[in-house]
Coordinates of C-alpha atoms and ligand atoms in Angstrom, one line a residue:
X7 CA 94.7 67.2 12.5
X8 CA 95.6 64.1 14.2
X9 CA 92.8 62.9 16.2
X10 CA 93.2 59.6 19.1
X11 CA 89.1 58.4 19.4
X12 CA 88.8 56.5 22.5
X13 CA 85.3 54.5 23.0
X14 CA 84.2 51.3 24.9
X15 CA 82.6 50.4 21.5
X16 CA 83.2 50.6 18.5
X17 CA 80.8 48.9 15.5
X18 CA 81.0 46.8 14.2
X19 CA 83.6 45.3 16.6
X20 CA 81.2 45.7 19.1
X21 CA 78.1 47.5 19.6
X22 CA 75.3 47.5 22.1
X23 CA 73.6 50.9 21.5
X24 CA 74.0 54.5 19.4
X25 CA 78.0 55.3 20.8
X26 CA 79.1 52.0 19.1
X27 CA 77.7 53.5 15.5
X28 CA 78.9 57.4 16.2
X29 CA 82.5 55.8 17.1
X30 CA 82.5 54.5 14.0
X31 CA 81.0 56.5 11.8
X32 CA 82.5 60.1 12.9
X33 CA 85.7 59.0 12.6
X34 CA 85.6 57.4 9.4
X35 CA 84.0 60.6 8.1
X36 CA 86.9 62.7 9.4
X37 CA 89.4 60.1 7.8
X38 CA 87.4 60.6 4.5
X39 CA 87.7 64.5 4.8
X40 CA 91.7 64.1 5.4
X41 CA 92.3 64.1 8.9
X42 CA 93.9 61.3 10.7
X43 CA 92.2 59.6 13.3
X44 CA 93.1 56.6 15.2
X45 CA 90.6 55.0 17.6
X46 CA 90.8 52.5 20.3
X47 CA 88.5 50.4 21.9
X48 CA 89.0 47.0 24.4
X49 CA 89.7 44.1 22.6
X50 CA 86.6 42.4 24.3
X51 CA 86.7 38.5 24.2
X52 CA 83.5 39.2 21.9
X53 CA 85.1 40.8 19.7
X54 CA 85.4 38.6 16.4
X55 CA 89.4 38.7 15.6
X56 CA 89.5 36.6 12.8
X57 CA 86.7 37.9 10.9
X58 CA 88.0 41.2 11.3
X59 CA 91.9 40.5 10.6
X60 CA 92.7 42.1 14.2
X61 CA 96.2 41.3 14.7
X62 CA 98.8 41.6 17.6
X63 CA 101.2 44.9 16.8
X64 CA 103.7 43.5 18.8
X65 CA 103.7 46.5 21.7
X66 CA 103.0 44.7 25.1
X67 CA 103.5 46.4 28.8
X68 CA 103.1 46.2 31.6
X69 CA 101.3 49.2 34.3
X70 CA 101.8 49.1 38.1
X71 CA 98.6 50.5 40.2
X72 CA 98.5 50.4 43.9
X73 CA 101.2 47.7 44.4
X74 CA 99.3 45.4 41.6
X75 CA 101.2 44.7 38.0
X76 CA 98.5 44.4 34.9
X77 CA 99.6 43.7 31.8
X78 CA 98.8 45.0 28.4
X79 CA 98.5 43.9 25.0
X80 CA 97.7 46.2 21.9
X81 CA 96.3 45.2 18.7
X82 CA 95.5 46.6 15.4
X83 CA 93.4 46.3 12.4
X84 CA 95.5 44.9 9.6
X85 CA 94.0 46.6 7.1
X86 CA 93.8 49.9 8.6
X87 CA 96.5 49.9 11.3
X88 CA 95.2 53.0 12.8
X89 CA 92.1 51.3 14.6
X90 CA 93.6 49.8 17.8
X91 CA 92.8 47.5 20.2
X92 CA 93.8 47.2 24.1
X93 CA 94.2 43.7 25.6
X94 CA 93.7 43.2 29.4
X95 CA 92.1 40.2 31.2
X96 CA 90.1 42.2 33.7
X97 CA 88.8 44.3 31.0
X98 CA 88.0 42.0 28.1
X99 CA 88.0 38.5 29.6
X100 CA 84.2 38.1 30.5
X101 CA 81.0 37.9 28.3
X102 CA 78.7 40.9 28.1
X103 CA 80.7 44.7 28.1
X104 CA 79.7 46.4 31.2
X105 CA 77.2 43.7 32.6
X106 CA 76.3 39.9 33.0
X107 CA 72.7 38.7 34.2
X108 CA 73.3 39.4 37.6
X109 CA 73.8 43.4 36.9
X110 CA 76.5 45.7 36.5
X111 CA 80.2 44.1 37.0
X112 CA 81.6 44.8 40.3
X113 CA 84.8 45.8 39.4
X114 CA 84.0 48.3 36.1
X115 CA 85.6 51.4 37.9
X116 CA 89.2 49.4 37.6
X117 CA 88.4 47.9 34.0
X118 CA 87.7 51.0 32.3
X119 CA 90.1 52.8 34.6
X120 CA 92.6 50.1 33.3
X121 CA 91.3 51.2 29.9
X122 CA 92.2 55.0 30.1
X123 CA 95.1 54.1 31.4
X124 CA 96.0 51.6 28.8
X125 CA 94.6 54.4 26.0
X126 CA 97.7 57.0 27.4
X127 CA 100.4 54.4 27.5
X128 CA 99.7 53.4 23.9
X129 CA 99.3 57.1 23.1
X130 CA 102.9 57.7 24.6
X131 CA 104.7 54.4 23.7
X132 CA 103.7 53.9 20.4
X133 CA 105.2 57.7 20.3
X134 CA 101.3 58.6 18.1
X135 CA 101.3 62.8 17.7
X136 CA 98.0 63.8 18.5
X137 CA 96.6 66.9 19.1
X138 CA 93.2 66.0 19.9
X139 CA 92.2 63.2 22.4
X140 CA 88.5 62.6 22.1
X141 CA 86.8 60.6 24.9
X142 CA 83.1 59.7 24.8
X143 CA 81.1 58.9 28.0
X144 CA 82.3 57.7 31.6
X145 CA 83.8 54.4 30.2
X146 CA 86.6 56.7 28.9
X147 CA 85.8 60.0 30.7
X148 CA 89.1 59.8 33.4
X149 CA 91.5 60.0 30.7
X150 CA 91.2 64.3 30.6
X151 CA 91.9 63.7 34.4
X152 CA 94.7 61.6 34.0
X153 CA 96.4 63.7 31.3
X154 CA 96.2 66.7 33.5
X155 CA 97.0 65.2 37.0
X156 CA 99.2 62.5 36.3
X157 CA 100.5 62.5 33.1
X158 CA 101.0 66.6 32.6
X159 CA 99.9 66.2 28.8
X160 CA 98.8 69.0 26.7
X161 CA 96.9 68.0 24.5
X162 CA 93.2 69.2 23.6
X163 CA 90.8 66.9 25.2
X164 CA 87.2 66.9 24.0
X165 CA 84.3 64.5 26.0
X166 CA 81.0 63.8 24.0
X167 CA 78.3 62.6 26.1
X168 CA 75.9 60.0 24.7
X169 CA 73.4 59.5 27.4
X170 CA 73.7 61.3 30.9
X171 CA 71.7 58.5 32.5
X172 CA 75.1 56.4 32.5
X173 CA 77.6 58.3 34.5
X174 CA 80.0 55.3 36.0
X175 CA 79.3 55.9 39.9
X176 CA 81.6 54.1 42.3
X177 CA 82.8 54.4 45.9
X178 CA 85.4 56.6 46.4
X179 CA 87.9 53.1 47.4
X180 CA 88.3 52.9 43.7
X181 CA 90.5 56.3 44.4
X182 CA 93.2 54.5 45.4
X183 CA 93.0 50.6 43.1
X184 CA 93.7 54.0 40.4
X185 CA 95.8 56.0 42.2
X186 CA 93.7 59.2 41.5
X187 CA 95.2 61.9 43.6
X188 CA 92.7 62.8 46.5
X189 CA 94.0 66.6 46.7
X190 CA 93.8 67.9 43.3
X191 CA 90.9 65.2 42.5
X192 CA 87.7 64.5 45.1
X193 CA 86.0 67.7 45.1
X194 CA 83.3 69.6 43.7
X195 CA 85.1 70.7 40.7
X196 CA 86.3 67.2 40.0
X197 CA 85.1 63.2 40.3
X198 CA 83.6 63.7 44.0
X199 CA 79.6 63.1 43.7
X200 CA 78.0 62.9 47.1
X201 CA 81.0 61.1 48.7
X202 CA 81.3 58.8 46.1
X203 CA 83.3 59.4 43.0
X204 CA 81.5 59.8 39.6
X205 CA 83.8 59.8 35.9
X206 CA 81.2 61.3 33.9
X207 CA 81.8 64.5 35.8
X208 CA 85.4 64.1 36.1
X209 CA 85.5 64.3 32.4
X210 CA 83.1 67.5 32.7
X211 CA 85.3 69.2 34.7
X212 CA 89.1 67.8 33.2
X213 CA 88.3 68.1 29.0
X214 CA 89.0 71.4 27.4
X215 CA 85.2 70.8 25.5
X216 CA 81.8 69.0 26.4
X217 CA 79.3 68.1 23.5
X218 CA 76.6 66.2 23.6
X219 CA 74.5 64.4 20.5
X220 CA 72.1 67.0 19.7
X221 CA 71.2 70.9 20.6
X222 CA 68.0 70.2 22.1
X223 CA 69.4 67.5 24.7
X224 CA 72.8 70.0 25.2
X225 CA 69.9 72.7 27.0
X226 CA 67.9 69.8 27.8
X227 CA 70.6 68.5 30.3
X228 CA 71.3 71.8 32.2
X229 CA 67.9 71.5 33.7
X230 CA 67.2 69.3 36.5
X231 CA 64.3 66.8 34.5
X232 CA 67.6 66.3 32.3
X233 CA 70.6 66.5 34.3
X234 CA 70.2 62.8 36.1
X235 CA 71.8 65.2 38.8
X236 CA 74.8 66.6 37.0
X237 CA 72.8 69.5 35.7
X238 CA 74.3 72.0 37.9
X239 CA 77.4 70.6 37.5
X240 CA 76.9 71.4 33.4
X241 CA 75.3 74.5 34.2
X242 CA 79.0 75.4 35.6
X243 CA 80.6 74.2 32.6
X244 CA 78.1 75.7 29.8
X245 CA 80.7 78.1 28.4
X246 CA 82.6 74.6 27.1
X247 CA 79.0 72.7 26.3
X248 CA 78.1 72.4 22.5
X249 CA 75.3 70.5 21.3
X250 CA 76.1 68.6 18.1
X251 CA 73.4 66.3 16.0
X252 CA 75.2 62.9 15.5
X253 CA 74.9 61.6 11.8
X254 CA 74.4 57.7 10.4
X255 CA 77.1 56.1 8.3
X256 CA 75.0 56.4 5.0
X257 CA 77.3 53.4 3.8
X258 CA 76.1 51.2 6.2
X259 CA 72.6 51.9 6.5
X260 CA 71.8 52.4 2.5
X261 CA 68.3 50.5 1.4
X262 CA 70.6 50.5 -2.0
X263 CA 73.5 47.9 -0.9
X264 CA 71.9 46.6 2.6
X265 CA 73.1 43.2 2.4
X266 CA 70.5 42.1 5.2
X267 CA 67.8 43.1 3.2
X268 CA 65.4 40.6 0.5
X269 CA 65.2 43.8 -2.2
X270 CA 67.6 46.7 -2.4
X271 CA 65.9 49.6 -3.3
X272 CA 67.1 53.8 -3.5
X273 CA 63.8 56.0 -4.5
X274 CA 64.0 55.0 -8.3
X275 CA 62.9 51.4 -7.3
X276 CA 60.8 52.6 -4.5
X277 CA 58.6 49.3 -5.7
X278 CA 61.6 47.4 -4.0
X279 CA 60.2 48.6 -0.6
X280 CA 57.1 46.5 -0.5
X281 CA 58.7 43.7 -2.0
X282 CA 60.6 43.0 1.3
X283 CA 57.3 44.3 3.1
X284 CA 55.5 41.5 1.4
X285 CA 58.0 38.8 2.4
X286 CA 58.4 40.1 5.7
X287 CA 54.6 40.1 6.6
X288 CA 54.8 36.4 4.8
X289 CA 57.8 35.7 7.0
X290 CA 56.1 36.7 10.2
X291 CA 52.9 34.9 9.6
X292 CA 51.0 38.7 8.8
X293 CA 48.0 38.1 7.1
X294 CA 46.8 41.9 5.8
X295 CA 50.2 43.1 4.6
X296 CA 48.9 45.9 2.6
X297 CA 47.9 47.4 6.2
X298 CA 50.7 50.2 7.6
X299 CA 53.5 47.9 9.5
X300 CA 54.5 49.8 12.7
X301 CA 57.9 48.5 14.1
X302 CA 59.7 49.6 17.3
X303 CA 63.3 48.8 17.9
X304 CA 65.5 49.4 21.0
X305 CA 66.5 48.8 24.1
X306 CA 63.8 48.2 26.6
X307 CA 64.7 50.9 28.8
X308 CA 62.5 53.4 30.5
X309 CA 64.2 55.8 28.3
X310 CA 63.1 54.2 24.9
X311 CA 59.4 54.8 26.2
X312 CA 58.3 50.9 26.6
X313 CA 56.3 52.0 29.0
X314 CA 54.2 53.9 26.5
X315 CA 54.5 50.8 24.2
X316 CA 52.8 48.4 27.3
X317 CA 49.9 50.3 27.6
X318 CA 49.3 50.3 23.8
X319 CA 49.2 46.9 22.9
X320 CA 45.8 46.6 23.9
X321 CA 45.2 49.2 21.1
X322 CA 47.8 47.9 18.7
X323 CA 45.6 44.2 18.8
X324 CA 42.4 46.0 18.1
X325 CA 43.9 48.4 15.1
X326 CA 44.2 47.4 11.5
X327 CA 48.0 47.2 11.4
X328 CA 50.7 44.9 12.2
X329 CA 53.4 45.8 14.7
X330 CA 57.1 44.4 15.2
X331 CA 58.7 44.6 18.5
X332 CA 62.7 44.3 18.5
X333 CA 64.5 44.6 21.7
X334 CA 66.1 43.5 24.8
X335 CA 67.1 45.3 28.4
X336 CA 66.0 45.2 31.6
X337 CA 64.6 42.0 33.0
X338 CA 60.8 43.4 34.0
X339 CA 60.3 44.4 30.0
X340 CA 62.2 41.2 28.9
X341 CA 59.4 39.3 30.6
X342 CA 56.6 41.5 30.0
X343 CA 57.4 41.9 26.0
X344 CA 58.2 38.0 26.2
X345 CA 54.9 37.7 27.8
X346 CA 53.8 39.0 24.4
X347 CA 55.6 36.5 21.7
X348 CA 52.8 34.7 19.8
X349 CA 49.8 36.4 21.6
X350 CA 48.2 38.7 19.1
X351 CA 48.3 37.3 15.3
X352 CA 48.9 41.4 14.4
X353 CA 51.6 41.8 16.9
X354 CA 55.3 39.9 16.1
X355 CA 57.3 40.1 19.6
X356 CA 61.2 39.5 19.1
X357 CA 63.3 39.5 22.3
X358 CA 67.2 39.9 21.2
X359 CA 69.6 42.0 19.7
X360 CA 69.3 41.4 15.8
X361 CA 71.5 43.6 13.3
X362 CA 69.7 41.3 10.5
X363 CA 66.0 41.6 11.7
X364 CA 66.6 44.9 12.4
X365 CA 67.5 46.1 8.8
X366 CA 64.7 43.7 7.4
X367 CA 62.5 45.9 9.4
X368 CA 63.5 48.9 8.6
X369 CA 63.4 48.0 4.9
X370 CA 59.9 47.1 5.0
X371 CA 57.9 49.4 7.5
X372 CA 56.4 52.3 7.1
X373 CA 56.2 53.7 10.2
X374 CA 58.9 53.5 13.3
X375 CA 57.5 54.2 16.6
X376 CA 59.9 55.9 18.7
X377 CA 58.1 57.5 22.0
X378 CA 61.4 58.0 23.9
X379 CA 60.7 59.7 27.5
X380 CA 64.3 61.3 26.6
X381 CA 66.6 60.8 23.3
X382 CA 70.0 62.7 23.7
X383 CA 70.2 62.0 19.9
X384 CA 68.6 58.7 18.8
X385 CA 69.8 57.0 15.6
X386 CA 66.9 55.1 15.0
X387 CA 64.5 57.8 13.4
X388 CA 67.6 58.4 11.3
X389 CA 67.9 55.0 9.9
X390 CA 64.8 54.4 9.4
X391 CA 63.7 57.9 7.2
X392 CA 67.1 56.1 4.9
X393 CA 64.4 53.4 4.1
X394 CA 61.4 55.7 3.6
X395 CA 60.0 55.1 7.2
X396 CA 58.2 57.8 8.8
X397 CA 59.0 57.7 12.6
X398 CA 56.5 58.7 14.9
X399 CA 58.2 60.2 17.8
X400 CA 57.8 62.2 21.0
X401 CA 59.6 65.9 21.0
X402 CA 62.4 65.4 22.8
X403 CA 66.2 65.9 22.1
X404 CA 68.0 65.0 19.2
X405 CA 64.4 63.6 17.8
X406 CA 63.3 67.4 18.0
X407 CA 65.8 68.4 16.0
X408 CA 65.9 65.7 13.4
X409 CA 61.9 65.5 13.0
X410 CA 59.6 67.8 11.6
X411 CA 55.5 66.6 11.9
X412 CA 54.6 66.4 8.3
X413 CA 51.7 69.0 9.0
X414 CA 54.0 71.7 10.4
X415 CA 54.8 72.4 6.9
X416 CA 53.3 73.3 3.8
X417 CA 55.5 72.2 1.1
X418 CA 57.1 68.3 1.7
X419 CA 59.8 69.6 -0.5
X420 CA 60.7 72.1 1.7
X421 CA 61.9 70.5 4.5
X422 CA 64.9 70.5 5.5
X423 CA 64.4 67.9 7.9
X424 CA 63.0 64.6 7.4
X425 CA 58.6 64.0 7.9
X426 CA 57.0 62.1 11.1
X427 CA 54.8 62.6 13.3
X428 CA 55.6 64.3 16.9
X429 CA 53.8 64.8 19.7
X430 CA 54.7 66.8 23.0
X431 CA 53.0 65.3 25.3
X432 CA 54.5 62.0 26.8
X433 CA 51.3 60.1 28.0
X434 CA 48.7 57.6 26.0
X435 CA 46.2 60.0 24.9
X436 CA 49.0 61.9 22.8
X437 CA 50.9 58.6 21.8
X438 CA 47.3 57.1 20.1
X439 CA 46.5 60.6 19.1
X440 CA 49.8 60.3 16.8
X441 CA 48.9 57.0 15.8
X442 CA 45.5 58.0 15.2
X443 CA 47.5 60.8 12.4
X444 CA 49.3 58.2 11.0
X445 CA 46.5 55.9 10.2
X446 CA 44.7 58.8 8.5
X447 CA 48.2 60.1 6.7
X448 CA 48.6 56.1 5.2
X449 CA 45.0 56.6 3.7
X450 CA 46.3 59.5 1.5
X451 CA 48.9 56.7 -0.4
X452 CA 50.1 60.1 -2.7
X453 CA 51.0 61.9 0.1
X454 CA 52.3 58.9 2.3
X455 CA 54.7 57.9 -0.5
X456 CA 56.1 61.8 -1.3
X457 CA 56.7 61.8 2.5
X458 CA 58.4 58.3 2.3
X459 CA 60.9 59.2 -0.4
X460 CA 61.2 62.7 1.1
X461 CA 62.6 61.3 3.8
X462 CA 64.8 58.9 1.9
X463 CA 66.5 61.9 0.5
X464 CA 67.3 63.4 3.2
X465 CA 70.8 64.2 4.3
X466 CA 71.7 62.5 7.8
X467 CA 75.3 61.7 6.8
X468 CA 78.0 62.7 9.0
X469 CA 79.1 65.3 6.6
X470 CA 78.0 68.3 8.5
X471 CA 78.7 67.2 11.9
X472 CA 82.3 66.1 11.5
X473 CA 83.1 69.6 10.1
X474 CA 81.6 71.1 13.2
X475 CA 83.5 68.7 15.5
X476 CA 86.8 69.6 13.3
X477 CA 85.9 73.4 13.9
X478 CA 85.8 72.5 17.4
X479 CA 88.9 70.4 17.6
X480 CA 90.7 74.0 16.0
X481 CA 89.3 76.2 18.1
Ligands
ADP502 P1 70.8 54.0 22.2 O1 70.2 54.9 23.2 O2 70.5 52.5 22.4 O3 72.2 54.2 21.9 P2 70.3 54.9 19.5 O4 69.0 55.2 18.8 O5 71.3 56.0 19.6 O6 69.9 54.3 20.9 O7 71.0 53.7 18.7 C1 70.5 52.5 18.7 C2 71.2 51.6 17.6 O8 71.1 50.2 18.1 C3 70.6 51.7 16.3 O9 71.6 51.3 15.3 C4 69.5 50.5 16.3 O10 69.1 50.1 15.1 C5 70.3 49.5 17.1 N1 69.5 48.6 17.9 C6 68.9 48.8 19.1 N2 68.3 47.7 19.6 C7 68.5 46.8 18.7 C8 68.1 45.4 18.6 N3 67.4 44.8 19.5 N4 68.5 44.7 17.5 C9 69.2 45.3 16.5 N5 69.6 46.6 16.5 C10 69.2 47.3 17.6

């Protein structure tokens, strides 16, 4: 099968959340299994060319919309000419992807507009035979649209939705700066969203297939506490909807080869493990390191459950256990996690995105909090049962279907899944009540560590999934 992958990120190009991982890691699965896949992503002015040998591949043109000429540049990977890169100044000459400081950028409805454009005309002038065009969220979610009302291309078109909070939502001007035609377009069964225009559901509507990151969150999303609005909208399009669990590139995130990390470690040197949870603690000025290390990692969204995290703290400084915060996002929780740095001597607060600190964390914790108010799939839990974490998370989405409480099962051995600890409820009483499990699961060292590696042998590769997307792509 040939296979064009179209994402606004792509890791480790660039990467502010979970799509930037899956749109790299499914398709370099798929490659693995045989298939050919190119992807294509901006070439942001971010985006490290240099270090990653991204080269010009000579193919420039230029696209006229609504009277106005934009030019186009594409690029490749030297070393594996089928990841490809689209040059435009409005879409890849300012810092930040979809936002600065001030908020959202005005004009993103044009720049990733431009980019679907830009996505067909290399499709078509660089004469690639696909069969499958594979968008993933709004950024990219015009280009079924395009192909059927402008272009006329046959092609299978498959959208995978990462996060139905983000759904691109513009006035209905931006019709024309594209040249999106009104008639067979703005309606119900199309991009009109309350007189306004909304790409998520175009792409709804337009692909051939909808999936989303995880079975739970594909039902999840047809209800209105889950549909951010659209839920009716999916509920018309169920017969095309297909939950599918993302997976983790298990080369990337491997404990044995982790280059960020003090001591590598697989379950044979499990001792590796609090090696680097010893020089962490050291590192971060921790005095008790032999008590459990809780971290949390994320953006500080609603979503990722800060709030829960907030209200804690005034239990996390009373509790025999140090806790690392990693994250950045909205301003409030910027300043009220920065309000935290260097408060409590058990609580290390770090505001930023930090691939490094990240991994170090992972590597040394033994227990992730994740108490997300909604997860369509969440990759965190995943990473983190690679390094013998146990996440603690709320049971929601793709975390109910990757997580099984260690006490809903008898034998460890006989999960299939990896071990946490869940809890249904999404309020404080349930959130300490889980920590509360934890504490008294980390007392039992036997059982803590059998959990630990349990989980480190668990398979959350991308094996499974990318055969189910190539079933799909078949169908
Ligand atoms: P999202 O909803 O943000 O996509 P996911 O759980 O799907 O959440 O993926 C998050 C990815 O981003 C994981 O690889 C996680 O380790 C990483 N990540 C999130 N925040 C940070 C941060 N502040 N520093 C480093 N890595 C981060």
């Amino acid at each position: 099968m040939n296979i064009l992958f179209a994402a606004s990120e792509i890791f480790p190009y660039a990467k502010t959340g979970g799509l930037a991982d899956v749109a790299f890691a499914l398709p370099e699965t798929l490659r693995k299994q045989g298939e050919k896949v190119y992807t294509i992503m901006p070439l942001y002015n971010q985006v490290n060319r240099d270090k990653f040998d991204i080269v010009y591949n000579g193919l420039t043109f230029d696209y006229w919309l609504y009277g106005v000429r934009h030019q186009f540049d594409v690029f490749e990977n030297k070393n594996n000419p089928e990841e490809l890169f689209i040059y435009n100044p409005i879409l890849c000459d300012r810092w930040g992807l979809y936002h600065d400081d001030f908020g959202d950028f005005g004009d993103n409805a044009l720049r990733f507009g431009l980019f679907s454009y830009g996505v067909l005309e290399v499709m078509i002038r660089m004469k690639l035979k696909i069969d499958v065009v594979h968008v993933n969220d709004w950024q990219t979610a015009l280009i079924p649209l395009l192909m059927k009302t402008r272009y006329n291309l046959k092609q299978k078109t498959v959208l995978t939705i990462h996060n139905m909070a983000y759904q691109g939502i513009f006035p209905k001007k931006v019709m024309d700066e594209l040249e999106i035609d009104w008639n067979s377009c703005f309606k119900f069964d199309g991009l009109e969203y309350f007189d306004n225009v909304n790409f998520l559901k175009a792409g709804i509507f337009f692909s051939d297939n909808v999936t989303t990151v995880s079975q739970t969150y594909a039902q999840e999303i047809q209800t209105p506490a889950f549909g951010e609005t659209l839920d009716d909208t999916l509920r018309v399009n169920s017969y095309k909807l297909k939950g599918i669990v993302n997976g983790i590139s298990v080369e990337v995130f491997n404990p044995m080869k982790d280059e960020y990390i003090d001591k590598n470690f697989s379950i044979k040197t499990y001792e590796g493990k609090s090696i680097n949870k010893t020089s962490l603690c050291k590192e971060l000025g921790f005095k008790e390191e032999q008590r459990p290390l809780f971290i949390f990692i994320g953006r500080f969204t609603s979503q990722k459950g800060v709030d829960l995290i907030l209200e804690a703290i005034n239990l996390f400084k009373s509790y025999e256990a140090n806790f690392v915060i990693l994250g950045s996002g909205e301003d409030i929780y910027n300043h009220m996690f920065g309000n935290l740095v260097g408060v409590y001597e058990n609580i290390h607060v770090k505001i930023g995105y930090d691939e490094a600190f990240s991994r170090k964390l992972y590597a040394s914790a033994d227990f992730l909090l994740m108490p997300s108010l909604f997860e369509p799939c969440g990759l965190n839990q995943m990473i983190a049962m690679q390094y013998g974490v146990l996440p603690i998370v709320s049971k929601t989405g793709g975390l109910k279907d990757t997580v099984l409480d260690f006490t809903d099962i008898k034998n460890i051995e006989d999960s299939k899944l990896g071990l946490g600890i869940t809890f249904d409820e999404y309020n404080l009483f349930w959130f300490n009540h889980a920590l509360a499990k934890a504490f008294s699961l980390f007392g039992n060292k036997t059982k803590f560590e059998k959990i630990s590696k349990h989980n480190m042998s668990i398979d959350n590769s991308w094996i499974h999934s990318a055969s189910e997307y190539l079933n799909l792509y078949k169908s």
